[in-house]
PDB file of C-alpha atoms in Angstrom:
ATOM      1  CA  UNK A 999      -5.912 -17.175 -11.801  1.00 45.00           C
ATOM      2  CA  UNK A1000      -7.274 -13.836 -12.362  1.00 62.00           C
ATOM      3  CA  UNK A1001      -7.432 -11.889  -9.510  1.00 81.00           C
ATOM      4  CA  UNK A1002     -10.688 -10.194  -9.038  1.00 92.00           C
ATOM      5  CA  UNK A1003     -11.850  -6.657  -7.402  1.00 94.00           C
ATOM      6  CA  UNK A1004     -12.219  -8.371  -4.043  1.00 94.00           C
ATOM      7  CA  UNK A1005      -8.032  -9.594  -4.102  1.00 95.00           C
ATOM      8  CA  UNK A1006      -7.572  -5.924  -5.340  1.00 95.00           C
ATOM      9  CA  UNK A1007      -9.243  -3.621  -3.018  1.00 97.00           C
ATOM     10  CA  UNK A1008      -7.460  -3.102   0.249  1.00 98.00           C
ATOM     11  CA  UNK A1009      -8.960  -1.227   2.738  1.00 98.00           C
ATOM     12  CA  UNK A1010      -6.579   0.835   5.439  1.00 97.00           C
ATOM     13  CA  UNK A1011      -7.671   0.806   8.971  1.00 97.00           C
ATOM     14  CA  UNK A1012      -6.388   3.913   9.466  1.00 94.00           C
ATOM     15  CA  UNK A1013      -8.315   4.199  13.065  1.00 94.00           C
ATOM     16  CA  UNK A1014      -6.995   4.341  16.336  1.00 95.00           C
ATOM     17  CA  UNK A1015      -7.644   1.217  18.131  1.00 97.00           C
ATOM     18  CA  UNK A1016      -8.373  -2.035  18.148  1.00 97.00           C
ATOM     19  CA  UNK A1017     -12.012  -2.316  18.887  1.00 97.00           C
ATOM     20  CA  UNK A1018     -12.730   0.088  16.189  1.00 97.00           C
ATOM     21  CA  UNK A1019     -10.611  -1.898  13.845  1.00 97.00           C
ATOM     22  CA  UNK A1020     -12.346  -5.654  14.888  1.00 97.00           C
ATOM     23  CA  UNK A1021     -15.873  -3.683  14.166  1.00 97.00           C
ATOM     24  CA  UNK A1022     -15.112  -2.477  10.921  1.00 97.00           C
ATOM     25  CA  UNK A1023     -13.623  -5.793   9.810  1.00 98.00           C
ATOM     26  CA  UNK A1024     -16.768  -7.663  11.277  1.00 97.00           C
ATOM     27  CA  UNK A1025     -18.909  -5.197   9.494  1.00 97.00           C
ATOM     28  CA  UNK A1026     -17.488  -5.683   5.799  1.00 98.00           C
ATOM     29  CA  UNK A1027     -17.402  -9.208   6.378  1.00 97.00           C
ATOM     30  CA  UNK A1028     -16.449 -11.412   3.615  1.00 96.00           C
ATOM     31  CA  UNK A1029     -16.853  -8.857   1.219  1.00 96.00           C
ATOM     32  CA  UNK A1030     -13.426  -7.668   1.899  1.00 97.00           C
ATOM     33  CA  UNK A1031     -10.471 -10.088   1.740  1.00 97.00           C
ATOM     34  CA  UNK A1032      -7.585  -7.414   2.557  1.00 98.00           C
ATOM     35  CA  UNK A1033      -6.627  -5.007   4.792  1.00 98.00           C
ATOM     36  CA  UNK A1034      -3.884  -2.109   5.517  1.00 98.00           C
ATOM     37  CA  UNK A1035      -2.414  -2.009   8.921  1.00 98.00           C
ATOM     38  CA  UNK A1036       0.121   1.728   9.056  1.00 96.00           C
ATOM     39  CA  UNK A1037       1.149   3.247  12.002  1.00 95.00           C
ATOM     40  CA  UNK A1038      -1.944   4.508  14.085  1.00 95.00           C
ATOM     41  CA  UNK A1039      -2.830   0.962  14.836  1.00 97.00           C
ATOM     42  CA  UNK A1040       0.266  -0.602  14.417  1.00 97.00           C
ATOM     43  CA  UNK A1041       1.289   1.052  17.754  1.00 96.00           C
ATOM     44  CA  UNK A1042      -2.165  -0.048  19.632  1.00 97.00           C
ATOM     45  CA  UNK A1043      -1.904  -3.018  18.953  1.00 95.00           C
ATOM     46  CA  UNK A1044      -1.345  -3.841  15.569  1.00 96.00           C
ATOM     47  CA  UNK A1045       0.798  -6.213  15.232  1.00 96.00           C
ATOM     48  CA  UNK A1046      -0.863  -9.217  16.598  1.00 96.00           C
ATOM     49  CA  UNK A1047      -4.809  -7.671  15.548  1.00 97.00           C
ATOM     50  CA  UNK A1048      -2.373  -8.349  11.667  1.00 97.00           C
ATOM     51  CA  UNK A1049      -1.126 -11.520  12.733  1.00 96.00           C
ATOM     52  CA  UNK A1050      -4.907 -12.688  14.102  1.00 96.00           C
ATOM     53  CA  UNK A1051      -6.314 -11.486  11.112  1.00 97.00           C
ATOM     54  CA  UNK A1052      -3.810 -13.428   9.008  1.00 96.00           C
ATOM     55  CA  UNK A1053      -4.797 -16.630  10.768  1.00 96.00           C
ATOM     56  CA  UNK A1054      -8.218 -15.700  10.175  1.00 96.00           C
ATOM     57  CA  UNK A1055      -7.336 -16.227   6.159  1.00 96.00           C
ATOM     58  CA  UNK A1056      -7.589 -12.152   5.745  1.00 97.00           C
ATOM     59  CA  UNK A1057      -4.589 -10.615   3.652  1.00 97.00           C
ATOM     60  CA  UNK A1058      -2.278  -8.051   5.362  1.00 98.00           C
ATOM     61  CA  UNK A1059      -0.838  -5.041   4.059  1.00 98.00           C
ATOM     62  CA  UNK A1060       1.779  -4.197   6.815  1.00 98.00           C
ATOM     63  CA  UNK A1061       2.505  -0.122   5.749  1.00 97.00           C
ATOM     64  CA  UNK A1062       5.618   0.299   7.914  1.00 96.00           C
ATOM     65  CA  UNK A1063       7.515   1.985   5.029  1.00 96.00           C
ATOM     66  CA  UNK A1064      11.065   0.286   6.528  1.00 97.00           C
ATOM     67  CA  UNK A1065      14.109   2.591   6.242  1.00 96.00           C
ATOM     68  CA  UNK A1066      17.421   1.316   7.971  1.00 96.00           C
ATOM     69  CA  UNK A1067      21.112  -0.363   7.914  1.00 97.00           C
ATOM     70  CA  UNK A1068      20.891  -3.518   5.577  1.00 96.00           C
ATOM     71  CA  UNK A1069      21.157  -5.809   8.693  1.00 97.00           C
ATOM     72  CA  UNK A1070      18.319  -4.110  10.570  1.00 98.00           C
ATOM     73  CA  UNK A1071      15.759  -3.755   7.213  1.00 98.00           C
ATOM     74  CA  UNK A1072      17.088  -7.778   6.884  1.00 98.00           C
ATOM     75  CA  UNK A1073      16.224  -8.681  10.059  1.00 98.00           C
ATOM     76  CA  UNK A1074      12.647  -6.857  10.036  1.00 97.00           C
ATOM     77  CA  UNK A1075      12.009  -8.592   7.445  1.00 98.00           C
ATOM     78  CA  UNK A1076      12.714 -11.902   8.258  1.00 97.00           C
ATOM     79  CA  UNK A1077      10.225 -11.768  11.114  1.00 97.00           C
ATOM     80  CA  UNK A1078       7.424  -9.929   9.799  1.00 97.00           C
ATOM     81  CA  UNK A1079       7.588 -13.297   7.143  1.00 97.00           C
ATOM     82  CA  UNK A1080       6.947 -15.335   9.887  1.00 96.00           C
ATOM     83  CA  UNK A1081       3.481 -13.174  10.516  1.00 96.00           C
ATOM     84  CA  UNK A1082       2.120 -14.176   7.608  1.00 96.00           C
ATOM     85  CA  UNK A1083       1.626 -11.218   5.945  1.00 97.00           C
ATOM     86  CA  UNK A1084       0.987 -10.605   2.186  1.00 97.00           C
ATOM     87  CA  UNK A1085       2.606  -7.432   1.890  1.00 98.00           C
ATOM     88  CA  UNK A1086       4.726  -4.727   3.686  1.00 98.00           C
ATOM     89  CA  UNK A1087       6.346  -1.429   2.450  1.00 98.00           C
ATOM     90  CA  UNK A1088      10.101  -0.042   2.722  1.00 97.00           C
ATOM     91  CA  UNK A1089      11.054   3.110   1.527  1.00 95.00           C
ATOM     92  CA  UNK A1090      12.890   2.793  -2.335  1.00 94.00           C
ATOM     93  CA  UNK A1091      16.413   3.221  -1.438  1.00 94.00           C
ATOM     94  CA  UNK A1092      18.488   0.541  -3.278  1.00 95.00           C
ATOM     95  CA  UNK A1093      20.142  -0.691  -0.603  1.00 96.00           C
ATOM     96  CA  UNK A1094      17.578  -1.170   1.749  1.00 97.00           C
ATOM     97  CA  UNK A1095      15.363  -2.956  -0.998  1.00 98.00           C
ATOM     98  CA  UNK A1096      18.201  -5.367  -1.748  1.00 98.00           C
ATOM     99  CA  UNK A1097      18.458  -6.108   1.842  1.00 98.00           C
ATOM    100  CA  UNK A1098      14.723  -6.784   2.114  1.00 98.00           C
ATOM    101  CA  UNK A1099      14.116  -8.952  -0.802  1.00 98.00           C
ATOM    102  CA  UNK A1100      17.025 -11.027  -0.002  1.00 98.00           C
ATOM    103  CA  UNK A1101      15.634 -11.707   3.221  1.00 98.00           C
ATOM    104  CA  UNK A1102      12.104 -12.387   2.117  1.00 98.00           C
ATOM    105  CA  UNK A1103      13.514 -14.714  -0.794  1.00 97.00           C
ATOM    106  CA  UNK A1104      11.668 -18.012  -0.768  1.00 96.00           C
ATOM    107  CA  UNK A1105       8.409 -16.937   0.913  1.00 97.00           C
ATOM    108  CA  UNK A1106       4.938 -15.478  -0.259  1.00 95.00           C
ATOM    109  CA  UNK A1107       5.664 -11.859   1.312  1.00 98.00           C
ATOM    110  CA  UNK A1108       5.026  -8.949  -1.768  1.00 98.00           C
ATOM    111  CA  UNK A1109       7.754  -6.028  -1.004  1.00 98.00           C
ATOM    112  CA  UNK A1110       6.758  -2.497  -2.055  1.00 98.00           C
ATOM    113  CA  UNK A1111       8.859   0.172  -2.744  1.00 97.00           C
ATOM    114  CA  UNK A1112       7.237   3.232  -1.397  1.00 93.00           C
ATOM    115  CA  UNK A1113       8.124   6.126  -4.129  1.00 86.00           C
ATOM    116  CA  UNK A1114       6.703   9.165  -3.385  1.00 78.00           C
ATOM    117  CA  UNK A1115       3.785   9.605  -0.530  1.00 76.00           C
ATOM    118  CA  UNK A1116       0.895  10.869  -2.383  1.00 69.00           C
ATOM    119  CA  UNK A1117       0.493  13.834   0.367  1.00 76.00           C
ATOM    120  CA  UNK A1118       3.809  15.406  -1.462  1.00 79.00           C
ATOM    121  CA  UNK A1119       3.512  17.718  -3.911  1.00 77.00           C
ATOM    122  CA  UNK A1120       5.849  19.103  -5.914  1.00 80.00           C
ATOM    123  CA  UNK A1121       7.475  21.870  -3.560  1.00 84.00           C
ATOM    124  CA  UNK A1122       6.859  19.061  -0.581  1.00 81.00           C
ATOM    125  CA  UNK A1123       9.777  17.554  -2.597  1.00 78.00           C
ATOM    126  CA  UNK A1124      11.615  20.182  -3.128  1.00 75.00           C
ATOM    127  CA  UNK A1125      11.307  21.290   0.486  1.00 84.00           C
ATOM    128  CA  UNK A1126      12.744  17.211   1.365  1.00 80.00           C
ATOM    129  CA  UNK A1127      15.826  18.553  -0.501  1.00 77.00           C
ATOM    130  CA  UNK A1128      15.263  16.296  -3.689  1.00 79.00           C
ATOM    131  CA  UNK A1129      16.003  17.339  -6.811  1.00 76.00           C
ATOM    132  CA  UNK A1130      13.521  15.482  -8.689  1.00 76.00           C
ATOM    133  CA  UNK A1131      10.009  16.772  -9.338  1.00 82.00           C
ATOM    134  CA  UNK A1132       7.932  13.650  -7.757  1.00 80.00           C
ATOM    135  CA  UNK A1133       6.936  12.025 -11.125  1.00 84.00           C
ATOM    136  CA  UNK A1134      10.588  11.900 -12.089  1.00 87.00           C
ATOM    137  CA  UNK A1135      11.574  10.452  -8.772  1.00 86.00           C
ATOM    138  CA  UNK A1136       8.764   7.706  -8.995  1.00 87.00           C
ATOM    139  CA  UNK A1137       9.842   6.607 -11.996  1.00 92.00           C
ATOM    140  CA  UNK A1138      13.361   6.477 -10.548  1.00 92.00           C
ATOM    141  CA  UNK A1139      12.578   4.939  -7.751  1.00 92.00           C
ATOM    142  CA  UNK A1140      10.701   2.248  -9.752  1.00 95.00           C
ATOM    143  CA  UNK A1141      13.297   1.327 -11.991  1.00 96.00           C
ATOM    144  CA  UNK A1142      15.810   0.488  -8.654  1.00 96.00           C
ATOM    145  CA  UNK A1143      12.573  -1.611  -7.328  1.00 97.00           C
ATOM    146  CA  UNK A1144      12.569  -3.403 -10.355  1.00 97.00           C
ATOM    147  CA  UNK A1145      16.260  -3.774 -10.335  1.00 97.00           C
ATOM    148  CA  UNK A1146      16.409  -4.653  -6.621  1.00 97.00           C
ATOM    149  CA  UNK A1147      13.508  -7.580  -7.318  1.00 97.00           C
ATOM    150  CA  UNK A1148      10.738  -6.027  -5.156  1.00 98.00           C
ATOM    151  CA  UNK A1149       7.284  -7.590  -5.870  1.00 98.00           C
ATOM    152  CA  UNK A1150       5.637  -3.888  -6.670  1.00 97.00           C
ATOM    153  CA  UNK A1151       5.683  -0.181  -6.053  1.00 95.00           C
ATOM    154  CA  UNK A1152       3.448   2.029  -4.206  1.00 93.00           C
ATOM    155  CA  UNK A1153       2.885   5.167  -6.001  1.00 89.00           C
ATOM    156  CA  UNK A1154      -0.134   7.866  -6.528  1.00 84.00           C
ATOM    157  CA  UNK A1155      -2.246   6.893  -9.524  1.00 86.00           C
ATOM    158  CA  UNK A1156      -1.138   9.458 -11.771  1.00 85.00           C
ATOM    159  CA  UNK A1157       1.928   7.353 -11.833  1.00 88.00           C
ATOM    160  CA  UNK A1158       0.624   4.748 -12.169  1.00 91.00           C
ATOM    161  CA  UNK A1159       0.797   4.255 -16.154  1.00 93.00           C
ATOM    162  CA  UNK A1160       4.012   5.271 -16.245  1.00 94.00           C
ATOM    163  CA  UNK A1161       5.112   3.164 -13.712  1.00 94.00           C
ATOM    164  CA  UNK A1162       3.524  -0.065 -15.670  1.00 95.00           C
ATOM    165  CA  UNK A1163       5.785   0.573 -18.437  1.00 95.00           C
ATOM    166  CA  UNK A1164       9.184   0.546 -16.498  1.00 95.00           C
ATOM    167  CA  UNK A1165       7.926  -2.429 -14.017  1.00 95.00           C
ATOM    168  CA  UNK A1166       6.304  -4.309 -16.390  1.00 94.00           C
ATOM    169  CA  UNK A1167       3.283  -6.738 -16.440  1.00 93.00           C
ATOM    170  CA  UNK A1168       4.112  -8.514 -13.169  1.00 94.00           C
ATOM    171  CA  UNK A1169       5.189  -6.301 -10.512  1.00 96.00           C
ATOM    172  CA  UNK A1170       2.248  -4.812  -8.072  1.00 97.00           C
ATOM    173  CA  UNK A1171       1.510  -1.172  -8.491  1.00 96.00           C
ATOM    174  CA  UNK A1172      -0.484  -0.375  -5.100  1.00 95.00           C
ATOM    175  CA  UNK A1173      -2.191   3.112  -5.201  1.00 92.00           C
ATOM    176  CA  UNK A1174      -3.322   5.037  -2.299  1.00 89.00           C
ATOM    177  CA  UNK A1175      -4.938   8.081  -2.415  1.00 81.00           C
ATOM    178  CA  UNK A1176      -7.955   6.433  -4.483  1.00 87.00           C
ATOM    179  CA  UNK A1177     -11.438   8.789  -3.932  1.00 81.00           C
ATOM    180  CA  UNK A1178     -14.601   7.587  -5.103  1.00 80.00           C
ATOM    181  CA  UNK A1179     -16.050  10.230  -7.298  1.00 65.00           C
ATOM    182  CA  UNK A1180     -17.681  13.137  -4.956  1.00 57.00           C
ATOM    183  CA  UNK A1181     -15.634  12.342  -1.921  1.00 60.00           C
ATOM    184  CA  UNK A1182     -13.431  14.665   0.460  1.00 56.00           C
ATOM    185  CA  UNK A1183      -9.584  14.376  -0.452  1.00 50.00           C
ATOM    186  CA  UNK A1184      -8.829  14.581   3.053  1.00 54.00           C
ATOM    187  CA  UNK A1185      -4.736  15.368   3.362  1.00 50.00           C
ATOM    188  CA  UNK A1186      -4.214  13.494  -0.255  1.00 49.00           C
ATOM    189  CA  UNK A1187      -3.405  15.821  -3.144  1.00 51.00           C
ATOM    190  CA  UNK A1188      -2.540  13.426  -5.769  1.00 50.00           C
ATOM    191  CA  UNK A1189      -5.973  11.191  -6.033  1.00 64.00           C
ATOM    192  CA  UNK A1190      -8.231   9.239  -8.690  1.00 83.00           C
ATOM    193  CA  UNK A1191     -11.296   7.287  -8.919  1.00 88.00           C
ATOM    194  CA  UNK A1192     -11.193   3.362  -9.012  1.00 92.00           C
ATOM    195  CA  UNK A1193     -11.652   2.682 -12.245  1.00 90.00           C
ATOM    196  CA  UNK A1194      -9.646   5.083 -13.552  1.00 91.00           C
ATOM    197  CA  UNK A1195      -6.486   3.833 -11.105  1.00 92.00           C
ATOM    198  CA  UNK A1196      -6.834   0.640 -12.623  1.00 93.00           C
ATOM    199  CA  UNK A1197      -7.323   1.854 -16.100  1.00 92.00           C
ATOM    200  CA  UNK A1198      -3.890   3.185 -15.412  1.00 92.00           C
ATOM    201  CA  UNK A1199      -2.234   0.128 -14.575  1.00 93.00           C
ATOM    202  CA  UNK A1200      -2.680  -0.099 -10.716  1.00 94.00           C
ATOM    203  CA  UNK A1201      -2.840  -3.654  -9.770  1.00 96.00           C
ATOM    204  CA  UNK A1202      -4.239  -2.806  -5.799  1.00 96.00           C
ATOM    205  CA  UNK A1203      -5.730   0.068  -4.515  1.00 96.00           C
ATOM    206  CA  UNK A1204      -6.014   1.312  -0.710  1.00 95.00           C
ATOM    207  CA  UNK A1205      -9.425   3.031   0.394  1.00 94.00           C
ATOM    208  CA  UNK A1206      -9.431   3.707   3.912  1.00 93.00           C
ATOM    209  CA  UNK A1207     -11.729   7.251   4.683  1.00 91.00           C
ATOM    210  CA  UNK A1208     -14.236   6.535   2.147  1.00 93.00           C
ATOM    211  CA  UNK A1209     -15.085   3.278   3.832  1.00 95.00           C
ATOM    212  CA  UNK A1210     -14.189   3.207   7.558  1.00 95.00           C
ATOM    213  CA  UNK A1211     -15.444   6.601   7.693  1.00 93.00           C
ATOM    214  CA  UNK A1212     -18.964   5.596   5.807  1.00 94.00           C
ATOM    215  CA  UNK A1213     -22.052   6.064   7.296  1.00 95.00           C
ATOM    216  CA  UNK A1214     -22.669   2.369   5.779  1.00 96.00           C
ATOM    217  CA  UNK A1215     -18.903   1.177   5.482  1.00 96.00           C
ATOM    218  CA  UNK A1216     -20.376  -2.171   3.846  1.00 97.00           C
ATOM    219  CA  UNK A1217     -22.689  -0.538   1.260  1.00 96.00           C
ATOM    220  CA  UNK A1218     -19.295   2.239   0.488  1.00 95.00           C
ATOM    221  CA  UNK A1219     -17.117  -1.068  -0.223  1.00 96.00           C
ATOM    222  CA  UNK A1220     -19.598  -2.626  -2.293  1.00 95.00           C
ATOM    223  CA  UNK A1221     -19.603   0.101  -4.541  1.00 93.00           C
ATOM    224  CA  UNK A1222     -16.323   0.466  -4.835  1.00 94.00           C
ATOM    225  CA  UNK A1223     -16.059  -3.120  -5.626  1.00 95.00           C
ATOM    226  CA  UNK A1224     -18.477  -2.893  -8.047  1.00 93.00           C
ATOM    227  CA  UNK A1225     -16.957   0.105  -9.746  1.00 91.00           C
ATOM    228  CA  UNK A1226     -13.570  -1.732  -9.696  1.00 93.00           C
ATOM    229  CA  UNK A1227     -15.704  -5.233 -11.234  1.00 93.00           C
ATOM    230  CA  UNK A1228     -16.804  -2.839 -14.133  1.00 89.00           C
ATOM    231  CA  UNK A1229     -13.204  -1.551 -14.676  1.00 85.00           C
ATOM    232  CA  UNK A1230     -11.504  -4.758 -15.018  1.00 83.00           C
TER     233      UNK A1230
END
């Protein structure tokens, strides 16, 4: 089945608490099947607000961008399966990404390698003590995802084409940063318009400001799912 704008847009409740996060989700309705859950509200109460929402036949994007020992990424793993969620990040080291998709092996959970946060630039990378500029290190970092079997890769748009051609057809290429035309940046420096992410080859893409900040959050989706509609 194709999947439409609506299984493609993911909007990150990047907000601080729980109340905010139940009104913006009652506000957008059924216009908006999935959702990001990162830190801010992962740590006031997150993890079961995901876990209700999962029941409530919403998808999750859990962004906890795992980094550990193989037994501990393993053991994260197993248990955030039993959530229900649709997707969760780990950082791309090889290791770690083995660990994960071994332990996810069997159910519907989408791992994501996270390449390079789309706040970096390239002297933010440099700085990190890499010696990759960040396009070279996505692509890197993409072709030990697809290696490791991870279901996608999170990367800025930019990469995004790129990216397609070492992943492939199947793997999801999940985009944050994505600003509709005439919007604030915010902290992002590597960013693109919705149609244009997916005219590179990103299969999801992650609004969070442009929406939850909206004066109208339900009218702002609804043109950004109709830009994506028009795109695909």
């Amino acid at each position: 089945m194709t999947a439409t704008a609506r299984d493609r847009l993911i909007v990150g409740l990047d907000i601080p608490t729980i109340g905010e996060a139940e009104t913006i989700v009652k506000t957008l309705g059924d216009d908006v099947l999935f959702y990001k859950i990162g830190y801010q509200l992962v740590f006031a109460g997150g993890l079961e607000f995901a876990r209700d929402l999962a029941k409530d036949g919403k998808k999750v994007f859990l962004d906890m961008k795992l980094l550990d020992i193989d037994n501990t990424v393993a053991k994260g793993v197993e248990n955030i399966v039993k959530m229900g969620m649709s997707m969760l990040t780990l950082h791309a080291y090889p290791k770690a990404m083995r660990a994960a998709v071994e332990a996810a092996r069997g159910s519907d959970l989408c791992l994501l390698g996270v390449t390079v946060l789309t706040s970096m630039d390239e002297q933010d990378v440099i700085d990190a003590g890499y010696e990759y500029d960040p396009h070279t290190l996505v692509l890197r970092r993409a072709e030990q995802a697809r290696a490791a079997g991870m279901g996608g890769i999170v990367c800025s748009a930019e990469e995004s084409s790129a990216v397609r051609k070492i992943v492939g057809p199947d793997m999801a290429i999940v985009t944050p940063g994505i600003r509709p035309a005439g919007s604030d940046r915010g902290d992002q420096k590597r960013v693109m318009t919705p149609a244009d992410a997916l005219a590179a080859g990103s299969s999801h893409l992650v609004v969070a400001r442009p929406i939850v900040k909206a004066a109208d959050p339900r009218a702002a989706a609804r043109a950004i799912l109709a830009e994506m509609t028009g795109a695909l």
